[in-house]
Amino acid sequence: MNQDEERVSAGWAKLGSLLVQGGRPEEGPEEGVFVNAPVTRGSTVLYPDVAALRNNGSRSYDHELVYGAMGSPVQHMLERLLARIEGGGDCQVVSSGLAACTMPLLAFMAAGEHLLLPDSVYFPTRRFADTMLARMGISTTYYPPMASEADIAALMRPETSVLFAESPGSHTFEVQDVPMLARIAHAHGTRLMLDNTWGIGVFQPFLHGVDVSIQALTKYPAGHSDAILGAVTVASETDWKILRDAAIQLGQLAGPDECWLTLRGLRTMGVRLERQSRSALALAHWLRERPEVARVLHPALEDCPGHQFWRRDFTGASALFGVELRGEYPVSAMEDMIDALALFGLGASWGGYESLVLPTTGGIRRVHADGYPSGPTFRLHIGLENVEDLKADLAGGFEVLRVSAKG
């Protein structure tokens, strides 16, 4: 294994014991128990008497069984494990990754306040800010993801209550200087929120000043493209009570089956990502040498925007990255190339065991010109397939690209 491969997979290797041992029942019966906790489905919780019923209502902050809509036992086990992975105090599991982005904005913002979003943010988060938050009287300013400390500070207002980061950025993979953003946010009495989906397990948000960490558990934690859910983790007790109250008031939770699938998926996330991160880096290096490719946007490559922050702050890498083709290739030729691929599934989302491709030209929205690609772009998620097979599939696709561009 070379130095680059060691670096992208090192953090995943260290997670193994926590992923296997964490998130289990705290106390078991004297007799044997199953390795995997059972799925418990239910709505009504019965109590022995009125006093117990009344007393249990005060346990809604404690990841304990109160009522089905406040979470099941397997959800609470998942929340405890996620809080440990993220290095936070408490975690709230919600129905989707998008809900994990939107619920904390609703929980921690009010009418008349101001939100700062990176221009590289996940499009559904952007859409939520431009529509629902705008209708609620919350204004949004988009900042370049690689903006300097002075530039970010100049955008802060007295009413700015949330500075939001997404690192790496959606589709364009800029790695942000999160500690710098935390300094600015806290100097202005503002919370820093981070969409940490790409970096789960290899970026410790609360060690770098984040107040609210967001996860789409649909991706690597679930890991098999068969569950949709999200999570929000906080470090402070004050923030936890605000977040938990909002989750209860909005009816946010995840079903026990999705929680169980995700808890099971987490057991193997470390070994999956050890393999997938190395395969992704090998393909990223291979793609950089292709004459058809203008740029490969992988945070572990030195020419990716913010690579220095990845090296400083991350202990590993994901298996998701972007590719920009040279400008002489039309979008139609790129689409013909993608249609010709056999091993790469064509679809949204990522994080499963299978390789995926997604054209991103037309899906990249920007207020600022910074980082906007000049050629056709697509995103690759690298799964557990053989790397040489994936190279051969892409090589065949490039042949189609060249023929289509000439025709």
CSV table of C-alpha atoms in Angstrom, one decimal:
chain,number,residue,atom,x,y,z
A,1,MET,CA,0.0,0.0,0.0
A,2,ASN,CA,1.4,3.4,-1.0
A,3,GLN,CA,1.4,6.5,1.2
A,4,ASP,CA,-1.8,8.0,-0.4
A,5,GLU,CA,-3.7,4.7,0.0
A,6,GLU,CA,-2.7,4.6,3.7
A,7,ARG,CA,-3.9,8.1,4.3
A,8,VAL,CA,-7.3,7.8,2.7
A,9,SER,CA,-8.1,4.5,4.5
A,10,ALA,CA,-6.3,5.1,7.9
A,11,GLY,CA,-9.3,6.7,9.7
A,12,TRP,CA,-11.6,3.9,8.6
A,13,ALA,CA,-9.3,1.2,10.0
A,14,LYS,CA,-9.3,2.9,13.4
A,15,LEU,CA,-13.1,2.9,13.6
A,16,GLY,CA,-13.5,-0.9,13.6
A,17,SER,CA,-13.8,-1.6,17.3
A,18,LEU,CA,-16.3,1.3,18.0
A,19,LEU,CA,-18.5,0.2,15.0
A,20,VAL,CA,-18.7,-3.4,16.2
A,21,GLN,CA,-19.1,-2.8,19.9
A,22,GLY,CA,-21.0,0.5,20.1
A,23,GLY,CA,-24.8,1.0,20.0
A,24,ARG,CA,-25.7,-2.3,21.8
A,25,PRO,CA,-28.1,-2.7,24.6
A,26,GLU,CA,-26.6,-1.4,27.8
A,27,GLU,CA,-27.8,-4.2,29.9
A,28,GLY,CA,-28.8,-7.7,28.7
A,29,PRO,CA,-30.6,-10.5,30.4
A,30,GLU,CA,-28.7,-13.2,32.3
A,31,GLU,CA,-29.3,-15.7,29.5
A,32,GLY,CA,-27.9,-15.3,26.0
A,33,VAL,CA,-28.8,-12.6,23.5
A,34,PHE,CA,-28.7,-12.3,19.8
A,35,VAL,CA,-25.6,-10.5,18.3
A,36,ASN,CA,-27.9,-8.0,16.5
A,37,ALA,CA,-30.5,-6.3,18.6
A,38,PRO,CA,-34.1,-7.1,17.6
A,39,VAL,CA,-36.4,-4.8,15.7
A,40,THR,CA,-39.1,-3.5,18.0
A,41,ARG,CA,-42.1,-2.0,16.3
A,42,GLY,CA,-44.8,-0.2,18.2
A,43,SER,CA,-46.7,3.0,18.9
A,44,THR,CA,-48.4,2.8,22.3
A,45,VAL,CA,-46.2,2.2,25.4
A,46,LEU,CA,-48.0,0.7,28.4
A,47,TYR,CA,-47.2,1.8,32.0
A,48,PRO,CA,-47.9,0.0,35.3
A,49,ASP,CA,-49.6,3.0,36.9
A,50,VAL,CA,-50.3,6.8,36.4
A,51,ALA,CA,-47.2,7.8,38.4
A,52,ALA,CA,-45.0,5.9,36.0
A,53,LEU,CA,-46.8,7.4,33.0
A,54,ARG,CA,-46.3,10.9,34.3
A,55,ASN,CA,-42.7,10.4,35.2
A,56,ASN,CA,-41.7,8.9,31.9
A,57,GLY,CA,-42.7,12.1,30.1
A,58,SER,CA,-39.6,13.8,31.5
A,59,ARG,CA,-37.4,11.2,29.9
A,60,SER,CA,-37.9,12.5,26.3
A,61,TYR,CA,-34.3,13.9,26.3
A,62,ASP,CA,-32.8,10.6,27.5
A,63,HIS,CA,-33.0,8.3,24.4
A,64,GLU,CA,-35.5,6.2,26.3
A,65,LEU,CA,-38.8,4.6,25.3
A,66,VAL,CA,-41.6,7.1,25.9
A,67,TYR,CA,-44.0,6.8,23.0
A,68,GLY,CA,-43.5,5.3,19.5
A,69,ALA,CA,-43.4,8.6,17.7
A,70,MET,CA,-40.5,9.7,20.0
A,71,GLY,CA,-38.3,6.8,18.9
A,72,SER,CA,-37.9,3.0,19.3
A,73,PRO,CA,-35.3,1.2,21.2
A,74,VAL,CA,-33.2,0.4,18.1
A,75,GLN,CA,-33.4,4.2,17.1
A,76,HIS,CA,-32.0,5.0,20.5
A,77,MET,CA,-29.2,2.5,20.1
A,78,LEU,CA,-28.4,4.0,16.7
A,79,GLU,CA,-28.4,7.5,18.2
A,80,ARG,CA,-25.9,6.6,20.9
A,81,LEU,CA,-23.5,5.0,18.4
A,82,LEU,CA,-23.7,8.0,16.0
A,83,ALA,CA,-23.0,10.5,18.8
A,84,ARG,CA,-19.9,8.5,19.6
A,85,ILE,CA,-18.7,8.3,16.0
A,86,GLU,CA,-19.3,12.1,15.6
A,87,GLY,CA,-17.7,12.9,19.0
A,88,GLY,CA,-20.9,14.7,20.1
A,89,GLY,CA,-23.1,14.6,23.1
A,90,ASP,CA,-26.5,13.6,21.7
A,91,CYS,CA,-28.0,12.6,18.3
A,92,GLN,CA,-31.5,12.8,16.8
A,93,VAL,CA,-32.3,10.4,14.0
A,94,VAL,CA,-34.7,11.7,11.5
A,95,SER,CA,-36.6,10.5,8.4
A,96,SER,CA,-34.1,11.4,5.7
A,97,GLY,CA,-30.8,13.2,4.9
A,98,LEU,CA,-32.7,16.2,3.7
A,99,ALA,CA,-34.7,16.3,7.0
A,100,ALA,CA,-31.3,16.3,8.8
A,101,CYS,CA,-30.4,19.5,6.8
A,102,THR,CA,-33.8,21.2,7.2
A,103,MET,CA,-34.9,20.4,10.8
A,104,PRO,CA,-31.9,22.1,12.5
A,105,LEU,CA,-32.5,25.2,10.4
A,106,LEU,CA,-36.1,25.3,11.6
A,107,ALA,CA,-35.0,24.5,15.2
A,108,PHE,CA,-32.3,27.2,15.5
A,109,MET,CA,-33.6,30.0,13.3
A,110,ALA,CA,-36.5,32.4,13.5
A,111,ALA,CA,-38.2,35.0,11.3
A,112,GLY,CA,-36.0,38.0,10.6
A,113,GLU,CA,-32.8,36.1,11.0
A,114,HIS,CA,-30.1,35.6,8.4
A,115,LEU,CA,-28.4,32.4,7.1
A,116,LEU,CA,-25.1,32.0,5.3
A,117,LEU,CA,-24.9,29.0,3.0
A,118,PRO,CA,-21.9,27.9,0.9
A,119,ASP,CA,-22.5,28.2,-2.9
A,120,SER,CA,-21.5,24.6,-3.2
A,121,VAL,CA,-24.3,23.3,-0.9
A,122,TYR,CA,-26.5,20.3,-1.7
A,123,PHE,CA,-29.2,21.5,-4.0
A,124,PRO,CA,-32.2,20.4,-1.9
A,125,THR,CA,-30.8,22.4,1.0
A,126,ARG,CA,-30.5,25.4,-1.3
A,127,ARG,CA,-34.1,25.0,-2.5
A,128,PHE,CA,-35.3,24.8,1.1
A,129,ALA,CA,-33.6,28.1,1.9
A,130,ASP,CA,-34.8,29.8,-1.2
A,131,THR,CA,-38.5,28.7,-0.7
A,132,MET,CA,-39.6,27.7,2.7
A,133,LEU,CA,-37.1,29.7,4.8
A,134,ALA,CA,-37.8,32.8,2.6
A,135,ARG,CA,-41.5,32.4,3.2
A,136,MET,CA,-40.8,32.4,6.9
A,137,GLY,CA,-38.9,35.7,6.7
A,138,ILE,CA,-35.4,34.2,6.9
A,139,SER,CA,-32.9,35.6,4.4
A,140,THR,CA,-30.0,33.7,2.8
A,141,THR,CA,-26.7,34.8,1.5
A,142,TYR,CA,-24.5,32.4,-0.5
A,143,TYR,CA,-20.8,32.7,0.0
A,144,PRO,CA,-18.0,31.1,-2.1
A,145,PRO,CA,-16.9,27.9,-0.3
A,146,MET,CA,-13.3,28.9,-0.5
A,147,ALA,CA,-13.9,32.5,0.7
A,148,SER,CA,-11.3,34.0,3.0
A,149,GLU,CA,-11.8,34.7,6.7
A,150,ALA,CA,-12.1,38.4,5.9
A,151,ASP,CA,-14.7,37.8,3.2
A,152,ILE,CA,-16.8,35.6,5.4
A,153,ALA,CA,-16.6,38.1,8.3
A,154,ALA,CA,-17.7,40.9,6.0
A,155,LEU,CA,-20.9,38.9,5.3
A,156,MET,CA,-21.9,38.4,8.9
A,157,ARG,CA,-24.8,40.6,10.1
A,158,PRO,CA,-26.2,41.2,13.6
A,159,GLU,CA,-29.1,38.9,12.7
A,160,THR,CA,-26.9,36.1,11.2
A,161,SER,CA,-27.9,33.1,13.4
A,162,VAL,CA,-26.5,30.2,11.4
A,163,LEU,CA,-23.3,29.8,9.3
A,164,PHE,CA,-23.7,26.6,7.3
A,165,ALA,CA,-20.9,24.6,5.8
A,166,GLU,CA,-20.8,21.5,3.6
A,167,SER,CA,-17.3,20.1,3.2
A,168,PRO,CA,-16.5,18.8,0.7
A,169,GLY,CA,-19.1,20.7,-1.4
A,170,SER,CA,-21.8,18.9,-3.3
A,171,HIS,CA,-20.6,18.0,-6.9
A,172,THR,CA,-17.6,20.3,-6.9
A,173,PHE,CA,-15.9,18.9,-3.7
A,174,GLU,CA,-14.3,22.0,-2.2
A,175,VAL,CA,-13.0,21.3,1.3
A,176,GLN,CA,-13.7,24.2,3.6
A,177,ASP,CA,-11.6,25.6,6.4
A,178,VAL,CA,-14.0,24.5,9.1
A,179,PRO,CA,-12.0,25.8,12.1
A,180,MET,CA,-11.8,29.2,10.5
A,181,LEU,CA,-15.6,29.3,9.9
A,182,ALA,CA,-16.0,28.3,13.6
A,183,ARG,CA,-13.9,31.2,14.7
A,184,ILE,CA,-16.0,33.7,12.7
A,185,ALA,CA,-19.3,32.1,13.8
A,186,HIS,CA,-18.5,32.1,17.5
A,187,ALA,CA,-17.1,35.6,17.5
A,188,HIS,CA,-20.5,36.8,16.3
A,189,GLY,CA,-22.6,34.6,18.6
A,190,THR,CA,-23.6,32.4,15.6
A,191,ARG,CA,-24.0,28.6,15.4
A,192,LEU,CA,-21.9,26.7,12.8
A,193,MET,CA,-23.7,23.8,11.1
A,194,LEU,CA,-21.9,21.3,9.0
A,195,ASP,CA,-23.2,18.7,6.5
A,196,ASN,CA,-20.6,16.1,7.4
A,197,THR,CA,-22.1,13.3,5.3
A,198,TRP,CA,-18.9,12.8,3.1
A,199,GLY,CA,-16.7,12.9,6.2
A,200,ILE,CA,-18.5,10.7,8.7
A,201,GLY,CA,-15.9,8.8,10.8
A,202,VAL,CA,-12.9,10.6,9.3
A,203,PHE,CA,-13.8,14.2,10.2
A,204,GLN,CA,-14.5,15.0,13.9
A,205,PRO,CA,-16.8,18.0,13.7
A,206,PHE,CA,-16.9,19.1,17.3
A,207,LEU,CA,-13.1,19.0,17.7
A,208,HIS,CA,-13.0,21.6,14.9
A,209,GLY,CA,-15.6,24.0,16.3
A,210,VAL,CA,-18.9,22.8,14.8
A,211,ASP,CA,-22.1,23.2,16.8
A,212,VAL,CA,-24.5,21.0,14.8
A,213,SER,CA,-23.3,18.1,12.6
A,214,ILE,CA,-25.6,16.7,9.9
A,215,GLN,CA,-25.6,13.2,8.4
A,216,ALA,CA,-27.4,11.5,5.5
A,217,LEU,CA,-27.4,8.0,7.0
A,218,THR,CA,-28.7,6.8,3.7
A,219,LYS,CA,-25.1,6.9,2.4
A,220,TYR,CA,-22.3,5.0,4.1
A,221,PRO,CA,-23.9,4.1,7.5
A,222,ALA,CA,-26.8,2.2,5.9
A,223,GLY,CA,-24.4,1.2,3.1
A,224,HIS,CA,-26.6,-1.0,1.0
A,225,SER,CA,-28.9,1.5,-0.9
A,226,ASP,CA,-32.0,0.1,0.8
A,227,ALA,CA,-32.8,2.7,3.6
A,228,ILE,CA,-33.4,6.4,3.8
A,229,LEU,CA,-32.8,8.3,7.0
A,230,GLY,CA,-30.6,11.1,8.5
A,231,ALA,CA,-29.2,12.3,11.8
A,232,VAL,CA,-28.3,15.5,13.6
A,233,THR,CA,-25.7,15.5,16.3
A,234,VAL,CA,-24.9,18.3,18.8
A,235,ALA,CA,-22.4,18.7,21.6
A,236,SER,CA,-24.1,21.0,24.1
A,237,GLU,CA,-27.0,20.1,26.4
A,238,THR,CA,-28.7,23.4,25.6
A,239,ASP,CA,-28.5,22.7,21.8
A,240,TRP,CA,-29.8,19.2,22.4
A,241,LYS,CA,-32.9,20.3,24.2
A,242,ILE,CA,-33.7,22.8,21.4
A,243,LEU,CA,-33.1,20.2,18.8
A,244,ARG,CA,-35.0,17.4,20.6
A,245,ASP,CA,-38.0,19.7,21.2
A,246,ALA,CA,-38.1,20.6,17.5
A,247,ALA,CA,-37.9,16.9,16.5
A,248,ILE,CA,-40.9,16.1,18.8
A,249,GLN,CA,-42.9,19.1,17.6
A,250,LEU,CA,-42.2,18.3,13.9
A,251,GLY,CA,-42.9,14.6,14.4
A,252,GLN,CA,-39.4,13.7,13.2
A,253,LEU,CA,-38.1,10.1,13.7
A,254,ALA,CA,-37.2,7.1,11.6
A,255,GLY,CA,-38.9,3.8,11.4
A,256,PRO,CA,-37.4,0.9,13.4
A,257,ASP,CA,-36.6,-1.2,10.3
A,258,GLU,CA,-34.6,1.7,8.7
A,259,CYS,CA,-32.8,2.2,12.0
A,260,TRP,CA,-32.0,-1.5,12.3
A,261,LEU,CA,-30.7,-1.7,8.8
A,262,THR,CA,-28.5,1.3,9.4
A,263,LEU,CA,-27.2,0.0,12.7
A,264,ARG,CA,-26.3,-3.3,10.9
A,265,GLY,CA,-24.7,-1.3,8.1
A,266,LEU,CA,-22.5,0.6,10.5
A,267,ARG,CA,-20.9,-2.7,11.7
A,268,THR,CA,-19.1,-3.1,8.4
A,269,MET,CA,-18.8,0.6,7.4
A,270,GLY,CA,-15.1,0.7,8.4
A,271,VAL,CA,-14.0,-2.3,6.3
A,272,ARG,CA,-16.2,-1.3,3.4
A,273,LEU,CA,-14.6,2.2,3.3
A,274,GLU,CA,-11.1,0.9,3.8
A,275,ARG,CA,-11.5,-0.9,0.5
A,276,GLN,CA,-13.7,1.7,-1.3
A,277,SER,CA,-11.6,4.7,-0.4
A,278,ARG,CA,-8.4,3.0,-1.8
A,279,SER,CA,-10.2,2.0,-5.0
A,280,ALA,CA,-11.6,5.5,-5.4
A,281,LEU,CA,-8.2,7.1,-5.1
A,282,ALA,CA,-6.7,4.6,-7.5
A,283,LEU,CA,-9.3,5.5,-10.1
A,284,ALA,CA,-8.9,9.2,-9.4
A,285,HIS,CA,-5.2,8.9,-10.2
A,286,TRP,CA,-6.0,6.9,-13.3
A,287,LEU,CA,-8.6,9.3,-14.5
A,288,ARG,CA,-6.1,12.3,-14.1
A,289,GLU,CA,-3.9,10.7,-16.8
A,290,ARG,CA,-6.7,10.3,-19.3
A,291,PRO,CA,-6.5,12.8,-22.2
A,292,GLU,CA,-10.2,13.4,-22.1
A,293,VAL,CA,-10.2,14.6,-18.5
A,294,ALA,CA,-9.6,18.2,-17.5
A,295,ARG,CA,-9.9,17.8,-13.7
A,296,VAL,CA,-10.5,15.2,-11.1
A,297,LEU,CA,-12.2,16.7,-8.0
A,298,HIS,CA,-11.1,14.4,-5.2
A,299,PRO,CA,-10.1,16.0,-1.9
A,300,ALA,CA,-7.1,13.7,-1.5
A,301,LEU,CA,-5.6,15.1,-4.8
A,302,GLU,CA,-3.4,18.1,-4.3
A,303,ASP,CA,-5.1,20.2,-7.0
A,304,CYS,CA,-8.6,19.8,-5.5
A,305,PRO,CA,-9.7,23.1,-3.9
A,306,GLY,CA,-9.1,23.0,-0.1
A,307,HIS,CA,-6.8,19.9,-0.3
A,308,GLN,CA,-4.6,21.5,2.4
A,309,PHE,CA,-7.6,21.5,4.8
A,310,TRP,CA,-8.3,17.8,4.0
A,311,ARG,CA,-4.7,16.9,4.8
A,312,ARG,CA,-4.9,18.9,8.0
A,313,ASP,CA,-8.3,18.0,9.4
A,314,PHE,CA,-9.4,14.6,7.9
A,315,THR,CA,-8.1,11.1,8.8
A,316,GLY,CA,-9.4,9.5,5.6
A,317,ALA,CA,-11.5,10.0,2.5
A,318,SER,CA,-14.8,8.9,1.1
A,319,ALA,CA,-15.2,7.1,-2.3
A,320,LEU,CA,-17.2,9.9,-3.9
A,321,PHE,CA,-15.6,12.4,-6.3
A,322,GLY,CA,-16.2,14.5,-9.4
A,323,VAL,CA,-14.8,14.5,-12.9
A,324,GLU,CA,-14.7,17.4,-15.4
A,325,LEU,CA,-14.1,16.6,-19.1
A,326,ARG,CA,-12.2,18.8,-21.4
A,327,GLY,CA,-14.3,21.6,-22.9
A,328,GLU,CA,-14.2,20.3,-26.5
A,329,TYR,CA,-16.5,17.4,-25.6
A,330,PRO,CA,-20.2,18.2,-25.8
A,331,VAL,CA,-22.6,17.2,-23.0
A,332,SER,CA,-24.3,14.9,-25.4
A,333,ALA,CA,-21.1,12.9,-25.9
A,334,MET,CA,-20.7,12.6,-22.2
A,335,GLU,CA,-24.2,11.3,-21.9
A,336,ASP,CA,-23.4,8.7,-24.6
A,337,MET,CA,-20.4,7.7,-22.6
A,338,ILE,CA,-22.4,7.3,-19.4
A,339,ASP,CA,-25.0,5.3,-21.2
A,340,ALA,CA,-22.3,2.9,-22.4
A,341,LEU,CA,-21.0,2.0,-19.0
A,342,ALA,CA,-21.9,-1.5,-17.8
A,343,LEU,CA,-20.6,-1.7,-14.2
A,344,PHE,CA,-21.6,1.8,-13.0
A,345,GLY,CA,-25.2,2.2,-12.2
A,346,LEU,CA,-26.9,5.4,-13.3
A,347,GLY,CA,-28.7,7.0,-10.4
A,348,ALA,CA,-28.8,9.5,-7.6
A,349,SER,CA,-27.5,9.0,-4.1
A,350,TRP,CA,-24.3,7.1,-3.2
A,351,GLY,CA,-22.7,5.3,-0.3
A,352,GLY,CA,-23.7,1.8,-1.1
A,353,TYR,CA,-21.5,-1.2,-2.0
A,354,GLU,CA,-22.1,-0.6,-5.7
A,355,SER,CA,-20.4,1.9,-8.1
A,356,LEU,CA,-22.6,4.7,-9.5
A,357,VAL,CA,-22.3,7.5,-12.0
A,358,LEU,CA,-24.3,10.7,-12.2
A,359,PRO,CA,-24.1,13.5,-14.8
A,360,THR,CA,-23.8,16.8,-12.9
A,361,THR,CA,-23.8,19.3,-15.7
A,362,GLY,CA,-26.9,21.4,-15.3
A,363,GLY,CA,-27.2,20.3,-11.7
A,364,ILE,CA,-24.5,22.7,-10.4
A,365,ARG,CA,-26.1,25.9,-9.3
A,366,ARG,CA,-24.0,28.9,-8.4
A,367,VAL,CA,-24.4,32.6,-7.5
A,368,HIS,CA,-20.6,33.1,-7.8
A,369,ALA,CA,-18.5,32.0,-10.7
A,370,ASP,CA,-15.9,30.5,-8.4
A,371,GLY,CA,-15.5,26.8,-9.0
A,372,TYR,CA,-18.0,26.5,-11.8
A,373,PRO,CA,-16.8,24.0,-14.3
A,374,SER,CA,-16.1,24.9,-17.9
A,375,GLY,CA,-16.5,21.4,-19.3
A,376,PRO,CA,-19.1,18.6,-18.9
A,377,THR,CA,-19.1,17.0,-15.5
A,378,PHE,CA,-20.1,13.8,-13.8
A,379,ARG,CA,-19.8,12.3,-10.3
A,380,LEU,CA,-18.5,8.8,-9.5
A,381,HIS,CA,-19.1,6.7,-6.5
A,382,ILE,CA,-16.8,3.8,-6.3
A,383,GLY,CA,-18.1,0.5,-4.8
A,384,LEU,CA,-16.6,-2.9,-4.0
A,385,GLU,CA,-16.1,-4.0,-7.6
A,386,ASN,CA,-12.6,-4.9,-8.8
A,387,VAL,CA,-10.7,-1.8,-9.7
A,388,GLU,CA,-9.3,-3.1,-12.9
A,389,ASP,CA,-12.8,-4.0,-14.1
A,390,LEU,CA,-14.0,-0.5,-13.3
A,391,LYS,CA,-11.1,1.0,-15.2
A,392,ALA,CA,-11.9,-1.2,-18.2
A,393,ASP,CA,-15.5,-0.1,-18.1
A,394,LEU,CA,-14.5,3.6,-18.0
A,395,ALA,CA,-12.0,3.1,-20.8
A,396,GLY,CA,-14.7,1.7,-23.0
A,397,GLY,CA,-16.9,4.6,-22.1
A,398,PHE,CA,-14.1,7.0,-23.1
A,399,GLU,CA,-14.0,5.3,-26.5
A,400,VAL,CA,-17.7,6.0,-27.0
A,401,LEU,CA,-17.1,9.6,-25.8
A,402,ARG,CA,-14.5,10.2,-28.5
A,403,VAL,CA,-16.6,8.6,-31.3
A,404,SER,CA,-19.7,10.5,-30.2
A,405,ALA,CA,-17.8,13.9,-30.1
A,406,LYS,CA,-16.7,13.4,-33.7
A,407,GLY,CA,-20.1,12.3,-35.0
